[in-house]
Amino acid sequence: MTSANERETVFTYGAPALKYGAGSSDEIGYDLTQYGAKRVLVITDPGVAATGWPRRIADGIAGYGLEVEVFDQVHVEPTDISMQKAVDFARGTGPWDAFVAVGGGSSIDTAKAANLLTSNDGELLDYVNKPVGGGRAPSAPLKPLVAVPTTTGTGAESTTVCVLDVLALRVKSGISHLRLRPTLAVVDPRLTVSQPPEVTAAAGMDILCHAAESYTAKPYTEFDRKRPEERVPYCGSNPLADMFAEQALRLLSWALPAAVRDGSDLKARQDMALAATFAGLGFGNAGVHIPHANAYPIAGQVKDFRPSGYPADEAMVPHGMAVSLTAPAAFRFTYDAAPERHIRVARLLAPDLEWPGDRSEYLPAVLINLMREIGIPNGIGGVGYAESDVDELVEGTLKQQRLLATAPRSPGRDDLAAILRDSVVLW
Ligand SMILES: NC(=O)c1ccc[n+]([C@@H]2O[C@H](COP(=O)([O-])OP(=O)(O)OC[C@H]3O[C@@H](n4cnc5c(N)ncnc54)[C@H](O)[C@@H]3O)[C@@H](O)[C@H]2O)c1
Ligand SMILES: [Fe+2]
């Protein structure tokens, strides 16, 4: 029995099975036979399809005698409408025994939704987190999902969430449930080499923020004690997630600028793929906080920003870019709650930088130097927002209570407005 306000003493860890390394994606057909799969749907987006890897993976699967089809119409930064198209396709052509997602977070999340809604009845919005959707939990188990990331970023191959834009409400939200976690993550760094430099940079900042936010997250011991049925995948910073975050930051310190500078640098690509995997395994269990909470309205309320390196047909602020733009100001705000952790993140990212000045400015300075070096826009002003947009952005951030609850220092409305105002122009 636990009494009210007793502190948490338990943390949890969950992860998919993992295969890492050059050549791992050639073995997926074999892995699927081990799950007893006979009919398999490969899910990808047009840009990734153009690299030839999804076809090659599908042919490899067919080589093991399985029936395989490719759906290559995933929308980059998926929406409820685009996910519905994938779901309709999967429902119309099913039943499927297994799914294989080949792509970045957009393809992996779309595959999670297709898997959910072919294994369970109801509609997408029924399952989207409250208050945007119905917050329904899947009642039936999902099919095996093999996730093959082609970006070095989201960690979606490890996590239990699927992120989407609900177009009618102009809000990003998600579906979050343990059953969404892929069965197997296949991380083959060869597939990441063709990422454009802008995607490498934005997705790389996503890795960095996963690691830095989970490392500075409110410790699991500071939450109220949960009953077994109340446990959630994100339990706050904890020793296991810390270990993954530290390793990810160490790798990023050299590999992120190197991979942006020269995409054909295989060593940098390998270390970026490892960093993304480590950070995913860490934040997937600890959680992220203010920069990610701000990223939802920054992406969801986009005006007419069209980043190079991404599909040109519509305005978007890519996830990793949206996350990074308020990170310097957010870490300035959270510094006092865990000074040593903020300093440690800065040291791991920039081991050679001497910092004799105000210690609360150390991590923001490291982030800004790196963002300038890899070509991230100069603040939310660089993606089309002005000070006059701050109030509406704050409204959007306040809807992300699940993320804000993981912040080491809880931000109120005025704090969030100050963070966003500080982020209009970073340098
Ligand atoms: N589920 C999660 O845990 C989680 C976590 C963070 C972000 N996300 C979501 O993931 C999405 C972003 O995913 P992302 O940053 O991985 O990028 P992405 O999947 O949106 O892809 C970005 C662009 O890069 C292209 N691309 C991807 N890999 C390529 C390659 N190897 N070669 C050439 N082009 C390539 C794609 O075609 C696309 O145009 C967002 O919707 C975000 O909200 C999900
Ligand atoms: Fe992220």
Short mmCIF file of N, CA, C and O in Angstrom, two decimals, residues 218-285:
data_model
loop_
_atom_site.label_atom_id
_atom_site.label_comp_id
_atom_site.label_asym_id
_atom_site.label_seq_id
_atom_site.Cartn_x
_atom_site.Cartn_y
_atom_site.Cartn_z
N LYS A 218 13.40 15.97 -14.52
CA LYS A 218 13.13 15.77 -13.09
C LYS A 218 13.45 14.32 -12.72
O LYS A 218 13.01 13.39 -13.42
N PRO A 219 14.23 14.08 -11.66
CA PRO A 219 14.59 12.70 -11.32
C PRO A 219 13.35 11.87 -10.95
O PRO A 219 12.39 12.40 -10.39
N TYR A 220 13.42 10.57 -11.26
CA TYR A 220 12.25 9.71 -11.01
C TYR A 220 11.86 9.72 -9.53
O TYR A 220 10.70 9.56 -9.18
N THR A 221 12.86 9.96 -8.66
CA THR A 221 12.61 9.94 -7.22
C THR A 221 11.83 11.17 -6.73
O THR A 221 11.43 11.22 -5.57
N GLU A 222 11.64 12.15 -7.62
CA GLU A 222 10.89 13.35 -7.20
C GLU A 222 9.43 13.32 -7.61
O GLU A 222 8.69 14.26 -7.35
N PHE A 223 9.02 12.23 -8.27
CA PHE A 223 7.59 12.09 -8.61
C PHE A 223 6.87 11.39 -7.46
O PHE A 223 7.50 10.72 -6.64
N ASP A 224 5.56 11.57 -7.43
CA ASP A 224 4.76 10.83 -6.45
C ASP A 224 4.80 9.34 -6.80
O ASP A 224 4.88 8.97 -7.97
N ARG A 225 4.72 8.54 -5.80
CA ARG A 225 4.75 7.09 -5.99
C ARG A 225 3.54 6.65 -6.82
O ARG A 225 2.42 7.07 -6.56
N LYS A 226 3.80 5.79 -7.82
CA LYS A 226 2.69 5.30 -8.67
C LYS A 226 2.29 3.89 -8.25
O LYS A 226 3.13 3.12 -7.78
N ARG A 227 1.01 3.59 -8.49
CA ARG A 227 0.57 2.20 -8.35
C ARG A 227 0.96 1.48 -9.64
O ARG A 227 1.20 2.12 -10.66
N PRO A 228 1.02 0.15 -9.62
CA PRO A 228 1.50 -0.57 -10.81
C PRO A 228 0.73 -0.18 -12.07
O PRO A 228 1.31 -0.02 -13.15
N GLU A 229 -0.58 -0.03 -11.94
CA GLU A 229 -1.39 0.25 -13.13
C GLU A 229 -1.24 1.70 -13.59
O GLU A 229 -1.73 2.07 -14.66
N GLU A 230 -0.56 2.53 -12.79
CA GLU A 230 -0.37 3.94 -13.18
C GLU A 230 0.97 4.19 -13.87
O GLU A 230 1.24 5.29 -14.31
N ARG A 231 1.82 3.17 -13.94
CA ARG A 231 3.17 3.41 -14.47
C ARG A 231 3.12 3.79 -15.94
O ARG A 231 2.32 3.27 -16.71
N VAL A 232 3.98 4.74 -16.32
CA VAL A 232 4.06 5.22 -17.70
C VAL A 232 5.48 4.97 -18.19
O VAL A 232 6.40 4.80 -17.36
N PRO A 233 5.69 4.93 -19.52
CA PRO A 233 7.05 4.66 -20.00
C PRO A 233 8.06 5.71 -19.55
O PRO A 233 9.22 5.41 -19.34
N TYR A 234 7.62 6.97 -19.42
CA TYR A 234 8.55 8.05 -19.09
C TYR A 234 8.58 8.25 -17.59
O TYR A 234 7.63 8.76 -17.00
N CYS A 235 9.70 7.85 -16.94
CA CYS A 235 9.66 7.93 -15.48
C CYS A 235 10.58 9.00 -14.90
O CYS A 235 10.77 9.06 -13.71
N GLY A 236 11.15 9.88 -15.74
CA GLY A 236 12.07 10.89 -15.22
C GLY A 236 13.50 10.39 -15.29
O GLY A 236 13.74 9.21 -15.59
N SER A 237 14.47 11.29 -15.05
CA SER A 237 15.86 10.87 -15.21
C SER A 237 16.16 9.78 -14.20
O SER A 237 15.63 9.78 -13.08
N ASN A 238 16.97 8.84 -14.63
CA ASN A 238 17.29 7.67 -13.81
C ASN A 238 18.64 7.13 -14.27
O ASN A 238 19.11 7.49 -15.35
N PRO A 239 19.28 6.29 -13.46
CA PRO A 239 20.66 5.91 -13.77
C PRO A 239 20.85 5.25 -15.14
O PRO A 239 21.86 5.46 -15.80
N LEU A 240 19.86 4.47 -15.58
CA LEU A 240 20.02 3.78 -16.86
C LEU A 240 19.91 4.77 -18.03
O LEU A 240 20.73 4.77 -18.95
N ALA A 241 18.89 5.62 -17.97
CA ALA A 241 18.72 6.61 -19.04
C ALA A 241 19.91 7.58 -19.06
O ALA A 241 20.36 8.00 -20.14
N ASP A 242 20.44 7.93 -17.88
CA ASP A 242 21.61 8.82 -17.81
C ASP A 242 22.78 8.27 -18.60
O ASP A 242 23.48 9.00 -19.31
N MET A 243 22.98 6.97 -18.46
CA MET A 243 24.12 6.33 -19.11
C MET A 243 24.00 6.47 -20.63
O MET A 243 24.96 6.81 -21.31
N PHE A 244 22.81 6.24 -21.14
CA PHE A 244 22.59 6.37 -22.58
C PHE A 244 22.76 7.83 -23.03
O PHE A 244 23.34 8.09 -24.07
N ALA A 245 22.25 8.76 -22.25
CA ALA A 245 22.33 10.18 -22.64
C ALA A 245 23.79 10.63 -22.69
O ALA A 245 24.21 11.31 -23.64
N GLU A 246 24.57 10.24 -21.69
CA GLU A 246 25.98 10.66 -21.66
C GLU A 246 26.73 10.14 -22.89
O GLU A 246 27.50 10.87 -23.52
N GLN A 247 26.49 8.88 -23.23
CA GLN A 247 27.18 8.32 -24.40
C GLN A 247 26.74 9.01 -25.68
O GLN A 247 27.55 9.26 -26.58
N ALA A 248 25.47 9.31 -25.78
CA ALA A 248 24.97 9.98 -26.99
C ALA A 248 25.63 11.35 -27.13
O ALA A 248 26.08 11.73 -28.21
N LEU A 249 25.72 12.10 -26.04
CA LEU A 249 26.30 13.45 -26.11
C LEU A 249 27.78 13.37 -26.50
O LEU A 249 28.27 14.17 -27.29
N ARG A 250 28.47 12.39 -25.94
CA ARG A 250 29.90 12.23 -26.24
C ARG A 250 30.09 11.98 -27.74
O ARG A 250 30.97 12.56 -28.37
N LEU A 251 29.27 11.12 -28.31
CA LEU A 251 29.38 10.82 -29.75
C LEU A 251 29.02 12.04 -30.60
O LEU A 251 29.68 12.34 -31.60
N LEU A 252 27.96 12.76 -30.18
CA LEU A 252 27.51 13.91 -30.97
C LEU A 252 28.56 14.99 -31.06
O LEU A 252 28.63 15.73 -32.04
N SER A 253 29.38 15.13 -30.01
CA SER A 253 30.30 16.25 -29.94
C SER A 253 31.19 16.31 -31.18
O SER A 253 31.49 17.39 -31.67
N TRP A 254 31.57 15.19 -31.71
CA TRP A 254 32.38 15.25 -32.93
C TRP A 254 31.57 14.86 -34.17
O TRP A 254 31.71 15.45 -35.23
N ALA A 255 30.65 13.88 -34.00
CA ALA A 255 30.02 13.29 -35.20
C ALA A 255 28.98 14.20 -35.83
O ALA A 255 28.80 14.17 -37.05
N LEU A 256 28.30 15.03 -35.03
CA LEU A 256 27.25 15.86 -35.65
C LEU A 256 27.84 16.89 -36.61
O LEU A 256 27.44 16.92 -37.79
N PRO A 257 28.80 17.72 -36.19
CA PRO A 257 29.36 18.64 -37.19
C PRO A 257 30.03 17.90 -38.34
O PRO A 257 29.93 18.33 -39.50
N ALA A 258 30.68 16.78 -38.04
CA ALA A 258 31.39 16.04 -39.11
C ALA A 258 30.40 15.49 -40.15
O ALA A 258 30.65 15.57 -41.35
N ALA A 259 29.26 14.94 -39.69
CA ALA A 259 28.30 14.35 -40.63
C ALA A 259 27.60 15.42 -41.46
O ALA A 259 27.23 15.19 -42.61
N VAL A 260 27.41 16.62 -40.88
CA VAL A 260 26.79 17.71 -41.65
C VAL A 260 27.78 18.21 -42.70
O VAL A 260 27.42 18.46 -43.86
N ARG A 261 29.06 18.31 -42.30
CA ARG A 261 30.10 18.80 -43.21
C ARG A 261 30.30 17.84 -44.38
O ARG A 261 30.39 18.24 -45.52
N ASP A 262 30.36 16.54 -44.09
CA ASP A 262 30.66 15.56 -45.12
C ASP A 262 29.79 14.32 -44.89
O ASP A 262 30.13 13.44 -44.10
N GLY A 263 28.67 14.28 -45.61
CA GLY A 263 27.70 13.20 -45.42
C GLY A 263 28.25 11.83 -45.77
O GLY A 263 27.68 10.81 -45.38
N SER A 264 29.36 11.80 -46.53
CA SER A 264 29.90 10.49 -46.91
C SER A 264 30.91 9.97 -45.88
O SER A 264 31.48 8.89 -46.07
N ASP A 265 31.10 10.71 -44.78
CA ASP A 265 32.02 10.28 -43.72
C ASP A 265 31.36 9.13 -42.94
O ASP A 265 30.52 9.34 -42.06
N LEU A 266 31.76 7.90 -43.28
CA LEU A 266 31.07 6.72 -42.73
C LEU A 266 31.22 6.59 -41.23
O LEU A 266 30.29 6.16 -40.53
N LYS A 267 32.39 6.98 -40.72
CA LYS A 267 32.61 6.87 -39.27
C LYS A 267 31.65 7.82 -38.54
O LYS A 267 31.05 7.47 -37.52
N ALA A 268 31.50 9.04 -39.11
CA ALA A 268 30.58 10.00 -38.50
C ALA A 268 29.14 9.47 -38.58
O ALA A 268 28.36 9.58 -37.62
N ARG A 269 28.77 8.89 -39.73
CA ARG A 269 27.41 8.34 -39.89
C ARG A 269 27.16 7.21 -38.89
O ARG A 269 26.08 7.10 -38.31
N GLN A 270 28.17 6.35 -38.71
CA GLN A 270 28.00 5.24 -37.75
C GLN A 270 27.80 5.77 -36.34
O GLN A 270 26.94 5.30 -35.59
N ASP A 271 28.60 6.76 -35.97
CA ASP A 271 28.48 7.29 -34.61
C ASP A 271 27.19 8.09 -34.42
O ASP A 271 26.61 8.10 -33.34
N MET A 272 26.71 8.74 -35.48
CA MET A 272 25.41 9.42 -35.40
C MET A 272 24.30 8.40 -35.20
O MET A 272 23.36 8.61 -34.42
N ALA A 273 24.39 7.27 -35.93
CA ALA A 273 23.36 6.23 -35.79
C ALA A 273 23.37 5.64 -34.38
O ALA A 273 22.32 5.38 -33.78
N LEU A 274 24.58 5.47 -33.82
CA LEU A 274 24.67 4.98 -32.44
C LEU A 274 24.11 6.01 -31.46
O LEU A 274 23.38 5.67 -30.53
N ALA A 275 24.47 7.28 -31.70
CA ALA A 275 24.00 8.35 -30.80
C ALA A 275 22.48 8.42 -30.80
O ALA A 275 21.84 8.56 -29.75
N ALA A 276 21.88 8.31 -32.00
CA ALA A 276 20.41 8.37 -32.09
C ALA A 276 19.80 7.20 -31.33
O ALA A 276 18.79 7.35 -30.61
N THR A 277 20.42 6.02 -31.48
CA THR A 277 19.91 4.82 -30.80
C THR A 277 20.03 4.98 -29.29
O THR A 277 19.06 4.74 -28.55
N PHE A 278 21.21 5.40 -28.83
CA PHE A 278 21.42 5.57 -27.39
C PHE A 278 20.43 6.59 -26.82
O PHE A 278 19.79 6.35 -25.80
N ALA A 279 20.33 7.74 -27.50
CA ALA A 279 19.45 8.79 -26.96
C ALA A 279 18.01 8.31 -26.94
O ALA A 279 17.26 8.60 -26.00
N GLY A 280 17.61 7.53 -27.96
CA GLY A 280 16.25 6.99 -28.01
C GLY A 280 15.99 6.05 -26.84
O GLY A 280 14.93 6.08 -26.21
N LEU A 281 16.97 5.18 -26.57
CA LEU A 281 16.81 4.23 -25.46
C LEU A 281 16.76 4.97 -24.12
O LEU A 281 16.10 4.54 -23.19
N GLY A 282 17.44 6.11 -24.05
CA GLY A 282 17.42 6.91 -22.82
C GLY A 282 16.13 7.69 -22.66
O GLY A 282 15.34 7.44 -21.74
N PHE A 283 15.85 8.57 -23.62
CA PHE A 283 14.67 9.44 -23.44
C PHE A 283 13.38 8.64 -23.53
O PHE A 283 12.37 9.03 -22.94
N GLY A 284 13.42 7.51 -24.24
CA GLY A 284 12.22 6.67 -24.34
C GLY A 284 11.78 6.16 -22.98
O GLY A 284 10.63 5.73 -22.81
N ASN A 285 12.67 6.19 -22.01
CA ASN A 285 12.33 5.74 -20.66
C ASN A 285 12.31 6.88 -19.64
O ASN A 285 11.66 6.77 -18.61
#
